[in-house]
Coordinates of C-alpha atoms and ligand atoms in Angstrom, one line a residue:
M1 CA -82.3 74.0 -17.1
S2 CA -81.1 74.8 -13.3
K3 CA -78.1 76.2 -12.2
Q4 CA -77.1 72.9 -10.2
E5 CA -77.8 70.7 -13.3
N6 CA -75.0 72.4 -15.0
I7 CA -72.4 70.4 -12.3
D8 CA -72.0 66.2 -11.9
S9 CA -73.9 66.0 -8.9
S10 CA -71.6 62.8 -7.7
F11 CA -68.8 65.8 -7.3
R12 CA -68.3 67.9 -3.9
P13 CA -67.7 71.7 -6.3
I14 CA -64.4 72.9 -5.3
V15 CA -63.8 76.4 -6.9
G16 CA -60.4 77.4 -7.6
I17 CA -60.0 81.4 -6.9
D18 CA -56.8 83.6 -8.0
L19 CA -56.7 86.3 -5.4
G20 CA -54.4 88.5 -7.6
T21 CA -52.8 92.4 -6.7
T22 CA -54.4 93.8 -9.5
N23 CA -57.4 91.4 -10.3
S24 CA -59.0 88.3 -9.1
S25 CA -60.9 85.3 -10.2
V26 CA -62.8 82.2 -9.8
A27 CA -62.8 79.0 -11.8
F28 CA -64.7 75.7 -11.3
I29 CA -64.6 72.4 -13.5
Q30 CA -67.5 71.9 -15.4
S31 CA -68.2 69.3 -18.1
G32 CA -64.6 67.8 -17.3
K33 CA -63.1 71.1 -18.2
P34 CA -62.0 74.2 -16.1
H35 CA -64.3 77.2 -16.6
I36 CA -63.8 81.1 -15.2
I37 CA -67.0 81.7 -13.2
P38 CA -67.8 85.5 -14.3
G39 CA -69.2 88.1 -12.9
P40 CA -73.1 90.1 -13.3
K41 CA -71.7 91.9 -16.1
G42 CA -69.4 88.9 -17.4
E43 CA -66.5 90.2 -16.6
K44 CA -64.2 87.4 -16.0
L45 CA -61.6 89.3 -13.6
T46 CA -62.4 91.6 -11.2
P47 CA -60.4 94.4 -9.8
S48 CA -59.1 93.8 -6.5
V49 CA -60.2 97.0 -5.1
V50 CA -62.2 97.7 -1.8
L51 CA -63.9 100.7 -0.9
I52 CA -65.9 101.7 2.1
D53 CA -68.1 103.8 1.0
P54 CA -69.8 107.5 2.7
N55 CA -72.6 104.9 4.7
E56 CA -69.9 102.7 5.4
K57 CA -70.9 99.7 3.1
V58 CA -68.3 97.7 1.5
V59 CA -68.0 98.2 -2.4
V60 CA -65.3 95.9 -4.5
G61 CA -64.4 95.4 -7.9
E62 CA -65.1 98.4 -10.9
D63 CA -67.2 100.5 -8.7
A64 CA -64.3 100.6 -6.1
Q65 CA -61.9 101.3 -8.7
A66 CA -63.4 104.5 -9.9
A67 CA -63.2 105.7 -5.9
L68 CA -59.2 105.4 -6.1
I69 CA -59.0 108.5 -7.1
A70 CA -62.3 110.0 -5.8
M71 CA -62.1 108.6 -2.6
P72 CA -58.4 107.8 -1.6
E73 CA -58.7 107.6 2.0
R74 CA -61.8 105.1 1.6
S75 CA -60.3 102.7 -1.1
I76 CA -57.6 100.4 -1.1
A77 CA -55.9 98.5 -4.4
A78 CA -53.1 96.0 -4.1
V79 CA -53.8 95.2 -0.3
K80 CA -52.0 92.0 -1.4
R81 CA -48.9 93.5 -0.9
Q82 CA -49.2 93.6 2.9
M83 CA -50.9 90.2 3.2
G84 CA -49.0 88.8 6.5
E85 CA -48.2 92.4 7.8
Q86 CA -49.5 92.9 11.2
T87 CA -51.2 96.2 9.7
S88 CA -54.3 98.4 10.2
I89 CA -55.3 100.2 7.1
K90 CA -57.9 103.0 7.9
L91 CA -60.6 103.0 5.1
G92 CA -63.4 105.3 6.2
A93 CA -64.0 105.3 9.6
S94 CA -62.7 102.0 10.4
F95 CA -59.4 99.8 10.5
Y96 CA -58.9 97.0 8.6
S97 CA -56.4 94.4 8.8
P98 CA -54.9 93.0 5.1
E99 CA -56.8 89.7 5.0
E100 CA -60.0 91.4 6.4
I101 CA -59.7 93.3 3.0
S102 CA -58.9 90.6 1.0
G103 CA -61.9 88.8 2.6
M104 CA -63.9 91.4 1.4
I105 CA -62.8 90.4 -2.5
L106 CA -63.0 87.1 -1.6
E107 CA -66.6 87.7 -0.7
K108 CA -67.5 89.2 -3.7
L109 CA -66.0 86.0 -5.8
R110 CA -68.2 83.9 -3.2
G111 CA -71.4 85.8 -4.4
Y112 CA -70.4 84.8 -8.0
V113 CA -70.3 81.2 -7.0
D114 CA -73.1 81.1 -5.0
K115 CA -75.0 82.7 -8.2
Q116 CA -73.8 79.9 -10.1
L117 CA -73.8 76.9 -8.0
G118 CA -76.4 77.5 -5.6
E119 CA -76.1 79.1 -2.1
G120 CA -74.4 76.8 0.9
E121 CA -70.9 76.1 1.7
K122 CA -68.2 76.1 -0.5
E123 CA -64.8 75.2 -0.5
A124 CA -62.1 76.7 -2.1
V125 CA -58.3 76.3 -3.6
I126 CA -56.4 79.9 -3.6
T127 CA -53.4 80.4 -5.2
V128 CA -50.3 82.4 -3.7
P129 CA -46.9 83.2 -5.3
A130 CA -44.8 80.8 -5.0
Y131 CA -42.5 83.2 -3.1
F132 CA -45.1 84.0 -0.5
T133 CA -44.0 83.6 3.2
D134 CA -45.7 81.5 5.9
E135 CA -47.1 84.7 7.5
Q136 CA -48.3 85.6 3.7
R137 CA -50.0 82.2 3.4
R138 CA -51.9 82.1 6.6
A139 CA -52.8 85.2 6.0
T140 CA -54.5 84.2 2.5
K141 CA -55.8 81.3 4.6
K142 CA -57.7 83.2 7.0
A143 CA -58.8 85.9 4.4
G144 CA -60.6 82.6 2.4
E145 CA -62.3 81.7 5.7
L146 CA -63.7 85.3 6.7
A147 CA -65.1 84.8 2.6
G148 CA -67.1 82.1 3.8
F149 CA -64.7 79.4 2.4
A150 CA -63.4 76.4 3.7
V151 CA -60.1 76.5 2.8
E152 CA -59.1 73.3 1.1
R153 CA -55.4 74.0 -0.2
I154 CA -53.3 76.6 -0.9
I155 CA -51.4 76.5 -3.9
N156 CA -48.3 78.3 -5.6
E157 CA -49.4 80.4 -8.6
P158 CA -47.0 79.1 -11.2
T159 CA -47.7 75.3 -10.4
A160 CA -51.1 76.4 -10.9
A161 CA -50.6 77.8 -14.3
A162 CA -48.5 75.0 -15.1
L163 CA -51.8 72.5 -14.2
A164 CA -53.5 74.8 -16.5
F165 CA -51.3 73.6 -19.4
G166 CA -50.2 70.4 -18.4
F167 CA -54.4 69.6 -18.3
Q168 CA -54.4 70.4 -22.2
H169 CA -51.3 68.3 -22.7
L170 CA -51.4 65.4 -20.9
D171 CA -49.1 63.2 -22.9
E172 CA -46.4 65.5 -23.4
D173 CA -43.2 64.8 -22.0
R174 CA -41.3 68.1 -21.2
H175 CA -39.5 70.5 -19.6
L176 CA -41.6 73.9 -18.8
L177 CA -40.7 77.1 -17.6
V178 CA -43.3 78.9 -15.7
Y179 CA -42.6 82.9 -15.9
D180 CA -45.3 84.5 -13.6
L181 CA -44.9 88.3 -13.2
G182 CA -47.9 89.9 -11.7
G183 CA -48.7 93.4 -10.4
G184 CA -47.4 92.7 -7.2
T185 CA -45.0 89.5 -7.5
F186 CA -42.6 87.9 -9.7
D187 CA -42.0 84.1 -9.6
V188 CA -40.3 81.3 -11.6
S189 CA -40.9 77.9 -11.7
I190 CA -39.3 74.9 -13.6
V191 CA -41.8 71.8 -13.8
E192 CA -41.3 68.4 -15.3
M193 CA -44.1 66.5 -17.1
M194 CA -43.8 63.0 -17.5
D195 CA -47.1 60.5 -18.2
G196 CA -49.4 62.8 -16.6
I197 CA -47.4 63.6 -14.1
L198 CA -46.4 67.5 -13.1
E199 CA -43.4 67.6 -11.0
V200 CA -42.3 70.9 -10.4
K201 CA -38.5 71.0 -9.6
A202 CA -37.6 74.6 -8.8
S203 CA -39.1 77.8 -7.7
T204 CA -37.7 80.9 -6.6
G205 CA -38.7 84.6 -6.9
N206 CA -39.3 87.9 -5.7
N207 CA -42.8 88.7 -3.9
R208 CA -42.2 92.5 -4.0
L209 CA -41.8 92.7 -7.7
G210 CA -44.4 93.6 -10.1
G211 CA -46.7 95.8 -12.4
E212 CA -47.3 98.1 -9.4
D213 CA -43.7 98.7 -9.1
F214 CA -43.4 100.1 -13.0
D215 CA -46.1 102.3 -12.3
W216 CA -44.6 103.8 -9.6
L217 CA -41.7 104.3 -11.5
L218 CA -43.6 106.1 -14.0
V219 CA -45.4 108.2 -11.6
D220 CA -41.6 109.0 -10.4
W221 CA -41.2 110.1 -13.6
F222 CA -44.2 112.0 -14.3
A223 CA -43.7 113.4 -10.7
E224 CA -40.1 114.8 -11.7
K225 CA -41.4 116.6 -14.9
M226 CA -43.9 118.7 -12.5
I227 CA -41.2 119.6 -10.1
E228 CA -39.3 120.9 -13.0
Q229 CA -42.5 122.5 -14.5
F230 CA -44.1 123.7 -11.3
A231 CA -41.6 123.3 -8.6
I232 CA -43.9 121.0 -6.3
D233 CA -44.3 117.8 -6.0
P234 CA -47.5 116.4 -6.9
R235 CA -46.6 112.6 -4.6
T236 CA -47.2 114.8 -1.1
D237 CA -50.9 115.1 -2.7
V238 CA -52.9 111.8 -2.0
R239 CA -55.4 112.6 -4.6
A240 CA -52.5 114.1 -7.3
K241 CA -50.8 110.6 -6.7
A242 CA -53.9 108.4 -7.3
V243 CA -54.1 110.4 -10.6
L244 CA -50.7 109.9 -11.6
K245 CA -50.8 106.3 -10.4
E246 CA -53.9 105.9 -12.5
E247 CA -52.4 107.5 -15.6
A248 CA -49.1 105.3 -15.1
E249 CA -50.5 102.1 -15.2
K250 CA -52.7 103.1 -18.5
V251 CA -49.8 104.7 -20.2
K252 CA -47.8 101.7 -19.4
K253 CA -50.4 98.9 -20.9
Q254 CA -50.9 101.4 -23.8
L255 CA -46.8 100.9 -24.5
S256 CA -47.5 96.9 -24.7
E257 CA -49.2 98.2 -28.2
Q258 CA -47.5 100.8 -29.0
D259 CA -43.7 102.9 -29.3
V260 CA -45.4 106.5 -27.9
V261 CA -47.9 107.4 -25.6
E262 CA -49.4 110.8 -25.1
V263 CA -50.0 112.3 -21.6
A264 CA -52.5 115.1 -21.5
L265 CA -54.0 115.2 -17.7
P266 CA -55.2 119.1 -17.6
V267 CA -55.5 119.1 -14.0
V268 CA -53.5 116.8 -11.4
M269 CA -53.6 119.1 -8.7
M270 CA -54.6 122.8 -7.6
K271 CA -51.7 125.4 -6.4
E272 CA -53.6 128.3 -5.1
G273 CA -57.1 128.1 -6.6
K274 CA -55.1 127.6 -10.2
P275 CA -54.9 124.0 -11.7
L276 CA -51.8 122.3 -12.5
G277 CA -51.7 119.8 -15.5
L278 CA -49.2 117.2 -16.9
Y279 CA -48.7 117.5 -20.8
T280 CA -45.8 114.8 -22.2
E281 CA -45.1 112.0 -23.9
V282 CA -43.6 108.6 -23.0
T283 CA -41.8 106.7 -25.4
K284 CA -41.6 103.0 -25.2
D285 CA -37.8 103.5 -24.8
Q286 CA -37.9 105.5 -22.4
F287 CA -40.1 103.1 -20.4
V288 CA -38.3 100.1 -20.9
A289 CA -35.2 102.2 -19.5
L290 CA -37.0 102.7 -16.2
I291 CA -37.9 99.1 -15.7
E292 CA -34.7 97.3 -17.3
P293 CA -32.9 96.7 -14.0
L294 CA -36.1 95.0 -12.7
L295 CA -36.7 93.0 -15.6
Q296 CA -32.7 92.2 -15.1
E297 CA -33.5 90.6 -11.8
T298 CA -36.4 88.3 -13.2
M299 CA -33.7 87.4 -15.7
D300 CA -31.2 86.6 -13.1
K301 CA -33.6 84.6 -11.2
I302 CA -33.8 82.7 -14.6
S303 CA -30.0 81.9 -14.6
Q304 CA -30.7 80.8 -11.0
I305 CA -33.3 78.6 -11.3
L306 CA -31.3 76.8 -14.0
A307 CA -28.4 76.3 -11.8
D308 CA -30.3 74.8 -9.2
T309 CA -31.8 72.5 -11.4
K310 CA -28.6 71.5 -13.5
L311 CA -30.4 72.2 -16.7
H312 CA -29.4 74.1 -19.7
V313 CA -31.1 76.6 -21.5
E314 CA -31.7 74.2 -24.8
E315 CA -33.3 71.7 -22.2
I316 CA -36.3 73.8 -21.2
D317 CA -39.2 72.7 -24.2
D318 CA -41.4 75.6 -23.5
I319 CA -42.0 78.9 -21.6
L320 CA -45.3 79.6 -20.4
L321 CA -45.8 83.4 -20.0
V322 CA -48.2 84.4 -16.9
G323 CA -49.7 87.2 -15.1
G324 CA -50.6 90.6 -16.8
S325 CA -46.9 92.1 -16.6
S326 CA -45.8 89.5 -18.4
R327 CA -47.9 91.2 -21.7
I328 CA -45.1 93.7 -21.6
P329 CA -42.9 93.3 -25.0
R330 CA -39.7 94.0 -23.5
I331 CA -40.3 90.5 -21.6
H332 CA -40.8 88.5 -24.5
E333 CA -37.4 89.8 -26.1
L334 CA -35.5 89.1 -23.4
I335 CA -36.8 85.5 -23.2
Q336 CA -36.5 85.1 -26.7
D337 CA -32.8 86.1 -26.7
Y338 CA -32.0 84.0 -23.6
F339 CA -34.0 80.5 -24.9
H340 CA -33.6 81.6 -28.5
K341 CA -37.6 80.6 -28.5
Q342 CA -41.1 82.2 -28.5
P343 CA -42.9 82.0 -25.1
R344 CA -46.1 79.6 -25.6
S345 CA -49.0 82.2 -26.4
D346 CA -51.7 79.5 -26.0
V347 CA -52.5 79.8 -22.5
N348 CA -54.4 83.2 -21.4
P349 CA -51.8 84.6 -18.9
D350 CA -54.5 86.3 -16.8
E351 CA -57.0 83.5 -16.6
A352 CA -54.2 80.6 -16.3
V353 CA -53.8 80.7 -12.5
A354 CA -57.7 80.5 -11.7
L355 CA -58.0 77.5 -14.1
G356 CA -55.3 75.6 -12.9
A357 CA -56.6 76.3 -9.3
A358 CA -60.0 74.9 -10.6
V359 CA -58.0 71.9 -11.9
Q360 CA -56.2 71.5 -8.8
A361 CA -59.9 71.3 -6.8
G362 CA -60.8 69.0 -9.6
L363 CA -58.2 66.4 -8.7
K364 CA -59.3 67.2 -5.0
S365 CA -63.1 66.8 -5.2
G366 CA -62.7 63.6 -7.8
S367 CA -64.2 65.6 -10.7
L368 CA -60.7 65.2 -12.4
A369 CA -60.0 61.9 -11.0
K370 CA -60.1 60.1 -14.3
S371 CA -57.5 62.3 -15.8
G372 CA -54.7 60.9 -14.1
L373 CA -52.6 64.0 -13.5
I374 CA -50.7 64.0 -10.5
V375 CA -49.0 67.3 -9.7
T376 CA -45.7 67.4 -6.6
D377 CA -44.4 71.2 -5.6
V378 CA -41.4 71.9 -3.6
A379 CA -40.6 74.5 -1.0
P380 CA -38.9 77.6 -2.7
F381 CA -36.4 78.7 -0.1
S382 CA -34.7 77.3 3.0
M383 CA -36.0 77.1 6.2
G384 CA -34.0 76.4 9.3
V385 CA -33.0 77.7 12.9
A386 CA -30.3 79.8 14.4
V387 CA -27.5 78.1 16.0
V388 CA -24.4 79.1 17.7
K389 CA -21.2 78.3 15.3
E390 CA -18.2 77.3 15.9
T391 CA -15.2 79.3 14.7
W392 CA -11.4 79.2 14.7
G393 CA -12.1 76.3 17.0
T394 CA -13.0 77.3 20.6
K395 CA -15.1 80.4 19.5
F396 CA -18.6 80.4 19.5
R397 CA -20.8 82.8 17.3
P398 CA -24.7 83.0 17.9
G399 CA -27.0 83.8 15.0
A400 CA -25.7 81.2 12.3
F401 CA -28.3 79.9 10.1
K402 CA -28.7 75.9 9.9
A403 CA -31.1 75.0 7.3
I404 CA -33.7 71.9 8.4
I405 CA -35.2 71.7 4.9
P406 CA -33.5 73.1 2.2
R407 CA -34.8 74.7 -0.6
N408 CA -36.4 72.9 -3.5
T409 CA -37.3 69.9 -1.2
T410 CA -40.4 68.2 -2.7
I411 CA -43.4 68.5 -0.2
P412 CA -44.8 67.6 1.8
V413 CA -41.9 67.1 3.7
T414 CA -40.9 66.5 7.6
R415 CA -37.3 66.5 8.8
T416 CA -35.6 66.6 12.1
E417 CA -32.2 67.7 13.7
T418 CA -30.6 67.2 16.7
F419 CA -29.1 69.8 18.4
G420 CA -26.9 69.9 21.9
T421 CA -27.0 72.5 24.8
V422 CA -24.3 75.1 24.6
A423 CA -24.0 76.4 28.1
P424 CA -23.8 74.4 31.1
N425 CA -26.9 73.4 33.2
Q426 CA -28.9 75.3 30.0
T427 CA -32.6 74.5 30.8
E428 CA -34.2 76.4 27.9
V429 CA -33.5 76.9 24.4
M430 CA -34.9 79.4 22.2
I431 CA -36.0 78.3 19.0
E432 CA -35.8 81.3 16.2
V433 CA -37.4 80.2 12.7
Y434 CA -36.0 81.4 9.9
Q435 CA -36.8 81.3 6.1
G436 CA -33.4 82.1 3.5
E437 CA -30.2 81.3 1.9
N438 CA -28.1 83.1 3.8
E439 CA -25.3 82.0 6.6
W440 CA -26.2 84.2 8.9
V441 CA -30.1 84.8 10.1
K442 CA -29.7 88.4 10.2
D443 CA -29.8 88.3 6.5
N444 CA -32.9 85.9 6.2
H445 CA -36.3 86.5 7.0
F446 CA -37.9 85.7 10.5
L447 CA -41.0 83.7 10.7
N448 CA -41.2 83.1 14.6
E449 CA -39.6 81.8 17.9
F450 CA -41.0 80.1 21.0
L451 CA -38.8 79.3 24.3
L452 CA -38.6 75.1 25.1
K453 CA -38.2 75.3 29.1
G454 CA -37.7 71.8 30.6
I455 CA -34.4 70.9 29.8
P456 CA -32.6 69.0 32.7
P457 CA -29.4 71.1 34.1
G458 CA -26.2 69.2 33.0
P459 CA -23.1 69.7 31.0
A460 CA -23.0 71.8 28.1
G461 CA -23.5 69.6 25.2
N462 CA -25.1 66.8 27.2
E463 CA -28.6 67.5 26.2
A464 CA -30.1 66.9 23.2
V465 CA -33.2 69.0 21.7
E466 CA -34.7 67.9 18.7
V467 CA -36.5 70.1 16.2
T468 CA -38.7 69.0 13.3
F469 CA -40.0 70.6 10.7
R470 CA -43.3 70.0 9.1
Y471 CA -43.7 71.9 6.0
N472 CA -47.2 70.9 4.3
L473 CA -49.1 70.7 1.1
N474 CA -50.3 74.6 1.9
G475 CA -47.0 75.6 2.3
I476 CA -47.3 76.1 5.9
L477 CA -44.8 75.2 8.3
E478 CA -44.8 73.5 11.4
V479 CA -42.0 73.4 14.2
T480 CA -41.8 71.0 16.8
A481 CA -38.9 70.9 19.4
K482 CA -38.7 68.6 22.2
S483 CA -35.9 67.9 24.5
V484 CA -34.6 64.2 24.5
S485 CA -33.6 62.9 27.4
T486 CA -37.0 63.7 29.7
G487 CA -38.5 61.4 28.2
E488 CA -41.8 63.6 29.1
S489 CA -41.1 65.7 26.3
M490 CA -42.3 69.2 26.1
T491 CA -43.3 70.0 22.6
V492 CA -44.1 73.7 21.0
T493 CA -45.4 74.0 17.5
I494 CA -45.0 77.3 15.5
Q495 CA -48.5 77.5 14.7
D496 CA -49.4 77.3 18.5
S497 CA -47.0 80.7 18.7
L498 CA -48.3 82.2 15.3
D499 CA -51.9 81.6 15.7
R500 CA -52.8 84.7 18.2
S501 CA -55.8 85.5 16.5
S502 CA -58.8 83.8 19.0
E503 CA -62.1 82.5 17.7
E504 CA -63.6 86.1 19.2
A505 CA -61.1 87.7 17.0
F506 CA -61.8 85.7 14.0
Q507 CA -65.6 86.6 14.6
T508 CA -65.0 90.0 15.1
S509 CA -63.1 90.0 11.3
L510 CA -65.9 88.1 10.1
E511 CA -68.3 90.5 11.3
K512 CA -66.3 93.3 10.0
V513 CA -66.1 91.5 6.3
E514 CA -69.8 90.1 5.9
A515 CA -71.7 93.3 7.0
S516 CA -70.9 97.0 6.3
H517 CA -70.2 98.2 9.7
S518 CA -68.6 101.6 11.4
D519 CA -67.0 99.6 14.3
R520 CA -63.3 101.0 15.1
D521 CA -60.9 98.4 15.7
E522 CA -57.6 99.4 16.0
G523 CA -56.0 95.1 16.0
D524 CA -57.1 92.8 18.0
E525 CA -53.6 90.9 17.9
E526 CA -52.4 90.5 21.4
Q527 CA -48.8 90.8 21.2
I528 CA -47.1 87.3 23.1
D529 CA -43.6 89.0 23.9
L530 CA -41.1 86.1 24.1
F531 CA -38.3 87.9 24.9
D532 CA -39.7 88.4 28.4
F533 CA -38.3 84.8 28.8
L534 CA -35.1 85.1 27.5
E535 CA -32.4 84.0 30.2
E536 CA -28.7 82.8 30.2
G537 CA -29.8 79.7 28.0
D538 CA -30.5 81.5 25.1
F539 CA -27.6 81.7 22.9
D540 CA -29.1 83.0 19.9
T541 CA -29.4 86.7 20.0
E542 CA -26.2 88.5 19.1
D543 CA -26.3 91.3 21.6
E544 CA -25.4 87.9 24.2
A545 CA -21.6 89.8 24.2
E546 CA -23.5 92.7 26.3
E547 CA -23.4 90.5 29.2
D548 CA -22.6 93.0 32.7
Y549 CA -19.4 91.8 34.5
G550 CA -21.7 90.4 37.5
D551 CA -23.5 87.7 35.1
L552 CA -19.6 86.6 33.9
I553 CA -18.6 86.2 37.6
E554 CA -22.2 84.2 38.3
E555 CA -20.7 82.3 35.4
A556 CA -17.6 81.6 36.2
T557 CA -18.2 80.5 39.9
S558 CA -20.5 77.9 38.3
L559 CA -17.8 76.7 35.9
K560 CA -15.5 76.5 38.9
E561 CA -18.0 74.5 40.7
R562 CA -17.9 72.1 37.9
C563 CA -14.2 71.9 37.0
E564 CA -13.9 71.5 40.9
Q565 CA -16.5 68.4 41.1
A566 CA -14.7 67.0 37.5
L567 CA -11.3 67.1 39.5
V568 CA -12.5 65.2 41.9
N569 CA -14.0 62.5 39.6
T570 CA -10.9 62.1 37.4
T571 CA -7.6 60.1 38.4
S572 CA -6.0 61.2 34.7
K573 CA -3.4 63.3 35.2
T574 CA -3.3 64.9 31.9
E575 CA -7.1 66.0 32.5
Q576 CA -6.2 66.9 36.0
K577 CA -3.5 69.2 34.6
Q578 CA -5.9 70.9 31.9
L579 CA -8.7 71.6 34.8
R580 CA -6.4 73.2 37.1
E581 CA -5.2 75.1 34.3
V582 CA -8.5 77.0 33.5
L583 CA -9.3 76.9 37.2
S584 CA -6.6 79.0 37.9
R585 CA -6.9 81.1 34.9
I586 CA -10.6 82.1 36.3
D587 CA -8.9 83.0 39.5
D588 CA -6.4 85.3 37.7
A589 CA -9.1 87.0 35.8
I590 CA -11.4 87.6 39.0
K591 CA -8.5 89.1 40.7
A592 CA -7.1 91.1 37.9
E593 CA -10.9 92.5 37.2
D594 CA -10.4 91.4 34.0
D595 CA -13.5 90.9 32.3
A596 CA -11.9 90.3 28.7
A597 CA -9.8 87.3 30.2
L598 CA -12.8 86.3 32.1
D599 CA -14.8 85.5 29.1
K600 CA -12.0 83.6 27.8
A601 CA -11.3 81.9 30.7
I602 CA -15.0 81.0 30.8
E603 CA -14.8 79.7 27.1
Q604 CA -11.9 77.4 27.8
A605 CA -13.7 76.2 30.7
M606 CA -16.4 75.0 28.8
D607 CA -14.2 73.2 26.2
V608 CA -12.3 71.4 28.3
L609 CA -15.4 70.3 30.1
I610 CA -17.1 69.6 26.7
D611 CA -13.9 67.6 26.0
L612 CA -13.7 66.1 28.7
D613 CA -17.3 64.8 28.9
F614 CA -18.2 66.4 32.3
Ligands
AMP701 P1 -52.3 90.3 -12.6 O1 -51.8 90.2 -11.0 O2 -51.6 89.0 -13.1 O3 -53.3 90.3 -12.9 O4 -51.4 91.3 -13.1 C1 -52.0 92.7 -13.3 C2 -50.4 93.6 -13.6 O5 -50.3 93.4 -15.2 C3 -50.8 94.7 -13.4 O6 -50.0 95.6 -12.8 C4 -51.4 95.4 -14.6 O7 -51.0 97.0 -15.0 C5 -50.5 94.7 -15.7 N1 -51.0 94.6 -17.1 C6 -51.9 94.3 -17.6 N2 -52.0 93.9 -18.7 C7 -50.7 94.6 -19.3 C8 -50.3 95.1 -20.7 N3 -51.1 94.8 -21.7 N4 -49.4 95.6 -20.1 C9 -48.3 95.9 -19.5 N5 -48.8 95.7 -18.2 C10 -50.2 94.9 -18.0

């Protein structure tokens, strides 16, 4: 039987990929069920490790893992933790972006797919932690494209795990809590299953908490022992650090099975020609004490998600543990204590995400259309813009966060909010986009910004700017801003300003991912410095208070002109009185060269003009 005969030929095969921090795997639908596509040795998981060997050839997986100690300067693990960062990673003679390195891992998986399904163009659904940011999602999509996949969809890992579970329990109506603790990230989602519809109710997490952190805590513990004994910190030596990290992960995993583990490393590093080793033992209790604060953080997230969904502990029917780190027995204990029930153990925590991604792929391609399964997801965090906030009636403070899409809104979603200009004759506005749950943008995560120009001059508050957020099924955000009154609206999407990598840059990355090479490339991204355009109209930065006196006088003069014009236009005695009052306050402050008083007078003048509708 040929490879192709395994697949129902009437459907377009789309594969599902779990691009993990520690391991990656790929699955697809065969005979109506999701299956992992194994590597050449039958392995279902491929270590997410990349080595650029001394011949500058790319090696991925188990062989690369072995090089983490032997050639630390040529190999990299856990690159997922750097996804979305504008960083260059040196491996051997060349520099790579995190998405290029992830692209190499995905290319390795594509090899397995080609072997099983035959050569040719492949489509893929790739999973990401639910709590991944916009940049991290885009970087993942790009990595898939660099590996030659047409990326059909980016889906959230806990949602994928719920799909793998839901697919096996189509007739059950229940509330499912997915606790997903992998190598680098933690997510928790609550999913309602009803009549074959899987509705993600809420999702939260921490995209920087996972098994890697547990390993590094153990490395620190080992290092302290060596400092005590030899007065030398092994973490300063790149190879010694790699040795301890490898041992830490081994010990951690053994502690999931036994109460105490012996460490016997004869050579961690050399000092003056002599080997320095580490001989100790680690108990389960010692390890748990190290990681307990992090585990507690995951439990706090569970409390938060229950509060968000207004569900009681007893309303959760099943708890699904996903991700390699969820094997730690202490986690089972914490879950058992919290929910008074055992988590489900019928889903393989390492495979659930890839299998669920394959189910999503099957729903998309049509091969599972008859299953009747439908899934909806949510935006795990609020997204919005920086605005000027009115405090104590007249005082304006920039840098407040206004959510346009609140967290846990079902996606896809489009929301529009209208904002007024805050300064007289304001012709531009900086749209600063953030995600997070805090009142002030400085405490949230900055996504991007762009300048909307061409607002007609006029009194403050007279001009409206419409800001539209579109959050698509891939969890990728598009922001549009337009000036309402001009008619000839100017529209800028955040995607345009984010998508800085030209076709040419993409091609360069593609060559790096596809072939072994030695080209040196120190970042091909062209920085667009939008702050270059910053002018008076932008009120969204906190540094604005530091305007110099000259600017203040200019602003005061322009306001005076508008007040004088208003005086001519109004017949109301009260309005005339108010306008004369602010005009004389401005004059007095200028005469006294008192910039604090002038600042105040300007604010009052603005208020009066807004109040009187001028
Ligand atoms: P994942 O990203 O889901 O592949 O999870 C990988 C993480 O799970 C790594 O940090 C592993 O060290 C960790 N892991 C795998 N198996 C175990 C285990 N038996 N006990 C503790 N951690 C584990």
